[in-house]
Structure formats: C-alpha cells, structure tokens
C-alpha cells in the first residue's frame, strides 16, 4: 500500500514535470513558462522514498528542451528539501544559479522563489561553513590542550621518578647515618672502658681505699 502511494506521488510529479500546470489565473509574460503549483510539488516531493527520489531526480535532469528551466527549479526544490534521503544542497544551489543566470528566465513567474531558495541555501551553507570552522577551531584547541596535558603528564612522571630517587637516596643516607651513629656509640663505650682501666692502673692504692671506705659504709 505504501509503495503504491509512493508510486502514485512519483507519477504525479513526473506528469507535472512534463506538463506544467497553470500557476495562477493571471496572464504570463511573453516567452515565459509557469512551473505549476510549486508549493504542492514541494510537499509531494518530500514524501518520496529514496529510490523514488533518485528516479525523479534522473527524470528531471535538463536535456536542452523548452522545459529545462522548470525542471531545474523542480529538481532544486527536490534536492534542497531537508530531512530527505536525496537531499543535495550543492547540486540544488548549482541548479538555482543556472536558473537565475539564464536570460530566458529573467521574467519567469517563479524567479522570486528561485532567488529565495538560492539565498536560503547560501545562508545554510554559510552557517554550515561557520559551524565547521568553529568545530575545527574547537578540535584544534582540544588537540593543543591534549598535547599540553601530555607534556604535563610526562613532566609529572619525570618529577615523580626524580622524587622517588631522592627518597631512596634519603633512606639510604639515613641508614648510613644510623649505622655510623651506632659505630660512634660503640667507640665511645670502648673509650670509656679504656679510660676507666687506665685510671685503675695509675692509682691502684686510691682505688683500694675508696673501695674499703665504701665497704665500711
């Protein structure tokens, strides 16, 4: 059912492309052609599937015939419709540029519409370009920050390694100081023993008296 409906829409669009309907009841300027109800065409085109859109796109390709101006406008309408699988802003802009630059369409009834579409696509392209430029700027800034972060991380790793080496050296020096202090304490104790023995040898009587007095007490 859906496929039949899409086929019906495509057939209507193809028929409108081949035989333009009057756009208004007012007489058209000489040597100009109305492209039919472009608003209805725009609405119908947006409901096409991807395959039907490609088929219609192929059918509307300019062939050098009298209806090329309208086909360019119809095809541009088809391709600039947002949220469709066959959207192509670049091709639509090219078609509209050709339509507006063609002397044969200088008095065309839909020239104002074509200009509005061209301006809209140009604005959309500018916004896209600005958005891409901003995105690239943010990406570049992100890369710089990541590089700076990587350098700081590397520097922190180097400093951490140096700190660990300093701490290891400090621990080793502390052990050496403790060992030397222990040796110094041992030397002092030995020196005190030697001094005591020397005094005992030099003053044996005094030492004995002192010992007896101590015993009497």
PDB file of C-alpha atoms in Angstrom:
ATOM      1  CA  UNK A   1       0.000   0.000   0.000  1.00  0.00           C
ATOM      2  CA  UNK A   2       2.799   2.388   0.932  1.00  0.00           C
ATOM      3  CA  UNK A   3       4.689   1.505  -2.234  1.00  0.00           C
ATOM      4  CA  UNK A   4       1.581   2.126  -4.344  1.00  0.00           C
ATOM      5  CA  UNK A   5       1.106   5.530  -2.691  1.00  0.00           C
ATOM      6  CA  UNK A   6       4.741   6.430  -3.349  1.00  0.00           C
ATOM      7  CA  UNK A   7       4.347   5.323  -6.958  1.00  0.00           C
ATOM      8  CA  UNK A   8       1.265   7.498  -7.337  1.00  0.00           C
ATOM      9  CA  UNK A   9       3.117  10.525  -5.931  1.00  0.00           C
ATOM     10  CA  UNK A  10       6.045   9.881  -8.256  1.00  0.00           C
ATOM     11  CA  UNK A  11       3.709   9.580 -11.241  1.00  0.00           C
ATOM     12  CA  UNK A  12       2.010  12.878 -10.362  1.00  0.00           C
ATOM     13  CA  UNK A  13       5.367  14.595 -10.033  1.00  0.00           C
ATOM     14  CA  UNK A  14       6.600  13.202 -13.333  1.00  0.00           C
ATOM     15  CA  UNK A  15       3.393  14.326 -15.043  1.00  0.00           C
ATOM     16  CA  UNK A  16       3.754  17.817 -13.561  1.00  0.00           C
ATOM     17  CA  UNK A  17       7.326  17.912 -14.808  1.00  0.00           C
ATOM     18  CA  UNK A  18       6.244  17.003 -18.331  1.00  0.00           C
ATOM     19  CA  UNK A  19       3.102  19.161 -18.482  1.00  0.00           C
ATOM     20  CA  UNK A  20       3.262  22.226 -16.178  1.00  0.00           C
ATOM     21  CA  UNK A  21       0.042  23.318 -14.585  1.00  0.00           C
ATOM     22  CA  UNK A  22      -1.009  26.992 -14.544  1.00  0.00           C
ATOM     23  CA  UNK A  23       0.461  28.710 -11.511  1.00  0.00           C
ATOM     24  CA  UNK A  24      -2.212  31.439 -11.435  1.00  0.00           C
ATOM     25  CA  UNK A  25      -5.150  32.769 -13.440  1.00  0.00           C
ATOM     26  CA  UNK A  26      -3.253  35.917 -14.407  1.00  0.00           C
ATOM     27  CA  UNK A  27      -1.709  36.002 -17.891  1.00  0.00           C
ATOM     28  CA  UNK A  28       2.002  35.121 -18.066  1.00  0.00           C
ATOM     29  CA  UNK A  29       4.611  37.412 -19.586  1.00  0.00           C
ATOM     30  CA  UNK A  30       5.620  36.619 -23.113  1.00  0.00           C
ATOM     31  CA  UNK A  31       8.015  33.695 -23.645  1.00  0.00           C
ATOM     32  CA  UNK A  32       7.771  32.550 -20.033  1.00  0.00           C
ATOM     33  CA  UNK A  33       6.516  29.283 -18.625  1.00  0.00           C
ATOM     34  CA  UNK A  34       4.791  28.600 -15.316  1.00  0.00           C
ATOM     35  CA  UNK A  35       6.179  25.591 -13.476  1.00  0.00           C
ATOM     36  CA  UNK A  36       2.863  24.632 -11.929  1.00  0.00           C
ATOM     37  CA  UNK A  37       1.960  24.687  -8.248  1.00  0.00           C
ATOM     38  CA  UNK A  38       5.474  24.541  -6.836  1.00  0.00           C
ATOM     39  CA  UNK A  39       4.220  24.511  -3.245  1.00  0.00           C
ATOM     40  CA  UNK A  40       2.224  21.340  -3.876  1.00  0.00           C
ATOM     41  CA  UNK A  41       5.162  19.916  -5.800  1.00  0.00           C
ATOM     42  CA  UNK A  42       7.470  20.652  -2.868  1.00  0.00           C
ATOM     43  CA  UNK A  43       5.076  18.920  -0.465  1.00  0.00           C
ATOM     44  CA  UNK A  44       4.702  15.843  -2.672  1.00  0.00           C
ATOM     45  CA  UNK A  45       8.434  15.563  -3.332  1.00  0.00           C
ATOM     46  CA  UNK A  46       9.226  15.437   0.376  1.00  0.00           C
ATOM     47  CA  UNK A  47       7.116  12.275   0.733  1.00  0.00           C
ATOM     48  CA  UNK A  48       9.091  10.243  -1.791  1.00  0.00           C
ATOM     49  CA  UNK A  49      11.232   7.278  -0.820  1.00  0.00           C
ATOM     50  CA  UNK A  50      14.945   7.268  -1.533  1.00  0.00           C
ATOM     51  CA  UNK A  51      14.511   5.158  -4.690  1.00  0.00           C
ATOM     52  CA  UNK A  52      11.631   7.278  -5.999  1.00  0.00           C
ATOM     53  CA  UNK A  53      13.614  10.420  -5.254  1.00  0.00           C
ATOM     54  CA  UNK A  54      16.537   9.135  -7.302  1.00  0.00           C
ATOM     55  CA  UNK A  55      14.172   8.180 -10.128  1.00  0.00           C
ATOM     56  CA  UNK A  56      12.565  11.609 -10.161  1.00  0.00           C
ATOM     57  CA  UNK A  57      15.988  13.247  -9.980  1.00  0.00           C
ATOM     58  CA  UNK A  58      17.034  11.368 -13.078  1.00  0.00           C
ATOM     59  CA  UNK A  59      13.818  12.273 -14.887  1.00  0.00           C
ATOM     60  CA  UNK A  60      14.265  15.983 -14.138  1.00  0.00           C
ATOM     61  CA  UNK A  61      17.817  16.260 -15.458  1.00  0.00           C
ATOM     62  CA  UNK A  62      17.994  19.113 -18.028  1.00  0.00           C
ATOM     63  CA  UNK A  63      18.044  17.847 -21.598  1.00  0.00           C
ATOM     64  CA  UNK A  64      18.203  21.109 -23.544  1.00  0.00           C
ATOM     65  CA  UNK A  65      14.431  21.216 -24.074  1.00  0.00           C
ATOM     66  CA  UNK A  66      11.987  24.044 -23.569  1.00  0.00           C
ATOM     67  CA  UNK A  67      11.057  22.820 -20.088  1.00  0.00           C
ATOM     68  CA  UNK A  68      14.646  22.805 -18.778  1.00  0.00           C
ATOM     69  CA  UNK A  69      14.108  25.984 -16.756  1.00  0.00           C
ATOM     70  CA  UNK A  70      11.190  24.458 -14.859  1.00  0.00           C
ATOM     71  CA  UNK A  71      12.994  21.159 -14.487  1.00  0.00           C
ATOM     72  CA  UNK A  72      15.967  22.934 -12.935  1.00  0.00           C
ATOM     73  CA  UNK A  73      13.633  24.659 -10.481  1.00  0.00           C
ATOM     74  CA  UNK A  74      11.726  21.445  -9.705  1.00  0.00           C
ATOM     75  CA  UNK A  75      14.941  19.493  -9.268  1.00  0.00           C
ATOM     76  CA  UNK A  76      16.361  22.199  -6.996  1.00  0.00           C
ATOM     77  CA  UNK A  77      13.169  22.050  -4.919  1.00  0.00           C
ATOM     78  CA  UNK A  78      13.533  18.294  -4.689  1.00  0.00           C
ATOM     79  CA  UNK A  79      17.195  18.362  -3.692  1.00  0.00           C
ATOM     80  CA  UNK A  80      17.022  21.151  -1.107  1.00  0.00           C
ATOM     81  CA  UNK A  81      14.194  19.584   0.875  1.00  0.00           C
ATOM     82  CA  UNK A  82      15.519  18.926   4.422  1.00  0.00           C
ATOM     83  CA  UNK A  83      15.296  15.514   6.058  1.00  0.00           C
ATOM     84  CA  UNK A  84      15.106  13.567   2.807  1.00  0.00           C
ATOM     85  CA  UNK A  85      17.466  10.796   1.664  1.00  0.00           C
ATOM     86  CA  UNK A  86      18.086  12.558  -1.664  1.00  0.00           C
ATOM     87  CA  UNK A  87      18.959  15.992  -0.300  1.00  0.00           C
ATOM     88  CA  UNK A  88      21.881  17.628  -2.146  1.00  0.00           C
ATOM     89  CA  UNK A  89      22.351  21.306  -1.284  1.00  0.00           C
ATOM     90  CA  UNK A  90      25.378  21.749  -3.546  1.00  0.00           C
ATOM     91  CA  UNK A  91      23.566  20.455  -6.637  1.00  0.00           C
ATOM     92  CA  UNK A  92      20.435  22.450  -5.754  1.00  0.00           C
ATOM     93  CA  UNK A  93      22.489  25.640  -5.446  1.00  0.00           C
ATOM     94  CA  UNK A  94      24.145  24.945  -8.807  1.00  0.00           C
ATOM     95  CA  UNK A  95      20.753  24.446 -10.480  1.00  0.00           C
ATOM     96  CA  UNK A  96      19.326  27.630  -8.968  1.00  0.00           C
ATOM     97  CA  UNK A  97      22.395  29.599 -10.025  1.00  0.00           C
ATOM     98  CA  UNK A  98      21.895  28.364 -13.565  1.00  0.00           C
ATOM     99  CA  UNK A  99      18.185  29.197 -13.421  1.00  0.00           C
ATOM    100  CA  UNK A 100      18.823  32.750 -12.214  1.00  0.00           C
ATOM    101  CA  UNK A 101      21.686  33.341 -14.655  1.00  0.00           C
ATOM    102  CA  UNK A 102      19.669  32.212 -17.685  1.00  0.00           C
ATOM    103  CA  UNK A 103      18.426  35.265 -19.669  1.00  0.00           C
ATOM    104  CA  UNK A 104      15.390  33.208 -20.690  1.00  0.00           C
ATOM    105  CA  UNK A 105      14.174  33.171 -17.056  1.00  0.00           C
ATOM    106  CA  UNK A 106      14.625  36.909 -16.437  1.00  0.00           C
ATOM    107  CA  UNK A 107      10.822  37.378 -16.356  1.00  0.00           C
ATOM    108  CA  UNK A 108       9.942  33.896 -15.113  1.00  0.00           C
ATOM    109  CA  UNK A 109       6.951  33.743 -12.706  1.00  0.00           C
ATOM    110  CA  UNK A 110       8.922  31.656 -10.192  1.00  0.00           C
ATOM    111  CA  UNK A 111      12.122  33.700 -10.363  1.00  0.00           C
ATOM    112  CA  UNK A 112      11.410  35.238  -6.947  1.00  0.00           C
ATOM    113  CA  UNK A 113      11.012  31.776  -5.469  1.00  0.00           C
ATOM    114  CA  UNK A 114      14.250  30.632  -7.085  1.00  0.00           C
ATOM    115  CA  UNK A 115      16.063  33.651  -5.622  1.00  0.00           C
ATOM    116  CA  UNK A 116      14.645  32.961  -2.163  1.00  0.00           C
ATOM    117  CA  UNK A 117      15.728  29.331  -2.397  1.00  0.00           C
ATOM    118  CA  UNK A 118      19.201  30.345  -3.566  1.00  0.00           C
ATOM    119  CA  UNK A 119      19.518  32.843  -0.694  1.00  0.00           C
ATOM    120  CA  UNK A 120      18.296  30.230   1.778  1.00  0.00           C
ATOM    121  CA  UNK A 121      20.837  27.687   0.535  1.00  0.00           C
ATOM    122  CA  UNK A 122      23.596  30.306   0.672  1.00  0.00           C
ATOM    123  CA  UNK A 123      22.664  31.141   4.279  1.00  0.00           C
ATOM    124  CA  UNK A 124      22.554  27.448   5.120  1.00  0.00           C
ATOM    125  CA  UNK A 125      25.979  26.960   3.540  1.00  0.00           C
ATOM    126  CA  UNK A 126      27.391  29.913   5.466  1.00  0.00           C
ATOM    127  CA  UNK A 127      26.027  28.512   8.711  1.00  0.00           C
ATOM    128  CA  UNK A 128      27.478  25.121   7.849  1.00  0.00           C
ATOM    129  CA  UNK A 129      30.827  26.675   6.959  1.00  0.00           C
ATOM    130  CA  UNK A 130      30.846  28.687  10.191  1.00  0.00           C
ATOM    131  CA  UNK A 131      29.857  25.597  12.144  1.00  0.00           C
ATOM    132  CA  UNK A 132      32.623  23.566  10.537  1.00  0.00           C
ATOM    133  CA  UNK A 133      35.127  26.341  11.170  1.00  0.00           C
ATOM    134  CA  UNK A 134      34.078  26.514  14.819  1.00  0.00           C
ATOM    135  CA  UNK A 135      34.257  22.734  15.053  1.00  0.00           C
ATOM    136  CA  UNK A 136      37.749  22.754  13.573  1.00  0.00           C
ATOM    137  CA  UNK A 137      38.760  25.551  15.949  1.00  0.00           C
ATOM    138  CA  UNK A 138      37.491  23.549  18.910  1.00  0.00           C
ATOM    139  CA  UNK A 139      39.245  20.440  17.628  1.00  0.00           C
ATOM    140  CA  UNK A 140      42.490  22.386  17.247  1.00  0.00           C
ATOM    141  CA  UNK A 141      42.114  23.770  20.768  1.00  0.00           C
ATOM    142  CA  UNK A 142      41.357  20.301  22.059  1.00  0.00           C
ATOM    143  CA  UNK A 143      44.482  18.958  20.367  1.00  0.00           C
ATOM    144  CA  UNK A 144      46.573  21.743  21.917  1.00  0.00           C
ATOM    145  CA  UNK A 145      45.115  21.017  25.343  1.00  0.00           C
ATOM    146  CA  UNK A 146      45.718  17.302  24.912  1.00  0.00           C
ATOM    147  CA  UNK A 147      49.309  17.954  23.846  1.00  0.00           C
ATOM    148  CA  UNK A 148      49.785  20.295  26.810  1.00  0.00           C
ATOM    149  CA  UNK A 149      48.235  17.704  29.119  1.00  0.00           C
ATOM    150  CA  UNK A 150      50.512  15.014  27.683  1.00  0.00           C
ATOM    151  CA  UNK A 151      53.564  17.227  28.275  1.00  0.00           C
ATOM    152  CA  UNK A 152      52.484  17.987  31.832  1.00  0.00           C
ATOM    153  CA  UNK A 153      51.810  14.303  32.428  1.00  0.00           C
ATOM    154  CA  UNK A 154      55.249  13.410  31.095  1.00  0.00           C
ATOM    155  CA  UNK A 155      56.815  16.144  33.219  1.00  0.00           C
ATOM    156  CA  UNK A 156      54.920  14.886  36.273  1.00  0.00           C
ATOM    157  CA  UNK A 157      56.168  11.360  35.606  1.00  0.00           C
ATOM    158  CA  UNK A 158      59.757  12.635  35.379  1.00  0.00           C
ATOM    159  CA  UNK A 159      59.352  14.621  38.618  1.00  0.00           C
ATOM    160  CA  UNK A 160      57.779  11.619  40.327  1.00  0.00           C
ATOM    161  CA  UNK A 161      60.692   9.440  39.267  1.00  0.00           C
ATOM    162  CA  UNK A 162      63.172  12.044  40.491  1.00  0.00           C
ATOM    163  CA  UNK A 163      61.294  12.317  43.809  1.00  0.00           C
ATOM    164  CA  UNK A 164      61.377   8.548  44.214  1.00  0.00           C
ATOM    165  CA  UNK A 165      65.117   8.572  43.548  1.00  0.00           C
ATOM    166  CA  UNK A 166      65.602  11.378  46.114  1.00  0.00           C
ATOM    167  CA  UNK A 167      63.514   9.474  48.662  1.00  0.00           C
ATOM    168  CA  UNK A 168      65.536   6.312  48.021  1.00  0.00           C
ATOM    169  CA  UNK A 169      68.761   8.286  48.426  1.00  0.00           C
ATOM    170  CA  UNK A 170      67.461   9.887  51.644  1.00  0.00           C
ATOM    171  CA  UNK A 171      66.512   6.478  53.028  1.00  0.00           C
ATOM    172  CA  UNK A 172      69.940   5.123  52.183  1.00  0.00           C
ATOM    173  CA  UNK A 173      71.665   8.114  53.806  1.00  0.00           C
ATOM    174  CA  UNK A 174      69.519   7.737  56.911  1.00  0.00           C
ATOM    175  CA  UNK A 175      70.565   4.109  57.238  1.00  0.00           C
ATOM    176  CA  UNK A 176      74.193   5.113  56.782  1.00  0.00           C
ATOM    177  CA  UNK A 177      73.871   7.811  59.476  1.00  0.00           C
ATOM    178  CA  UNK A 178      72.224   5.341  61.849  1.00  0.00           C
ATOM    179  CA  UNK A 179      74.996   2.809  61.228  1.00  0.00           C
ATOM    180  CA  UNK A 180      77.684   5.440  61.773  1.00  0.00           C
ATOM    181  CA  UNK A 181      75.955   6.659  64.957  1.00  0.00           C
ATOM    182  CA  UNK A 182      75.866   3.099  66.240  1.00  0.00           C
ATOM    183  CA  UNK A 183      79.546   2.690  65.496  1.00  0.00           C
ATOM    184  CA  UNK A 184      80.256   6.025  67.199  1.00  0.00           C
ATOM    185  CA  UNK A 185      78.321   4.947  70.296  1.00  0.00           C
ATOM    186  CA  UNK A 186      80.305   1.689  70.392  1.00  0.00           C
ATOM    187  CA  UNK A 187      83.575   3.612  70.079  1.00  0.00           C
ATOM    188  CA  UNK A 188      82.580   5.938  72.928  1.00  0.00           C
ATOM    189  CA  UNK A 189      81.751   2.958  75.135  1.00  0.00           C
ATOM    190  CA  UNK A 190      85.091   1.315  74.339  1.00  0.00           C
ATOM    191  CA  UNK A 191      86.876   4.601  75.012  1.00  0.00           C
ATOM    192  CA  UNK A 192      85.164   4.942  78.388  1.00  0.00           C
ATOM    193  CA  UNK A 193      86.186   1.389  79.360  1.00  0.00           C
ATOM    194  CA  UNK A 194      89.775   2.059  78.322  1.00  0.00           C
ATOM    195  CA  UNK A 195      89.884   5.299  80.309  1.00  0.00           C
ATOM    196  CA  UNK A 196      88.496   3.552  83.378  1.00  0.00           C
ATOM    197  CA  UNK A 197      91.106   0.784  83.158  1.00  0.00           C
ATOM    198  CA  UNK A 198      93.887   3.348  82.704  1.00  0.00           C
ATOM    199  CA  UNK A 199      92.807   5.239  85.826  1.00  0.00           C
ATOM    200  CA  UNK A 200      92.725   1.978  87.778  1.00  0.00           C
ATOM    201  CA  UNK A 201      96.284   1.174  86.745  1.00  0.00           C
ATOM    202  CA  UNK A 202      97.592   4.666  87.553  1.00  0.00           C
ATOM    203  CA  UNK A 203      96.004   4.908  91.065  1.00  0.00           C
ATOM    204  CA  UNK A 204      95.653   1.408  92.484  1.00  0.00           C
ATOM    205  CA  UNK A 205      96.012   2.481  96.272  1.00  0.00           C
ATOM    206  CA  UNK A 206      93.454   5.220  95.935  1.00  0.00           C
ATOM    207  CA  UNK A 207      91.136   2.846  94.331  1.00  0.00           C
ATOM    208  CA  UNK A 208      91.580   0.289  97.159  1.00  0.00           C
ATOM    209  CA  UNK A 209      90.975   2.960  99.845  1.00  0.00           C
ATOM    210  CA  UNK A 210      87.991   4.080  98.074  1.00  0.00           C
ATOM    211  CA  UNK A 211      86.793   0.520  97.884  1.00  0.00           C
ATOM    212  CA  UNK A 212      87.374  -0.079 101.702  1.00  0.00           C
ATOM    213  CA  UNK A 213      85.644   3.133 102.643  1.00  0.00           C
ATOM    214  CA  UNK A 214      82.805   2.081 100.541  1.00  0.00           C
ATOM    215  CA  UNK A 215      82.720  -1.324 102.289  1.00  0.00           C
ATOM    216  CA  UNK A 216      82.721   0.248 105.807  1.00  0.00           C
ATOM    217  CA  UNK A 217      79.861   2.455 104.972  1.00  0.00           C
TER     218      UNK A 217
END
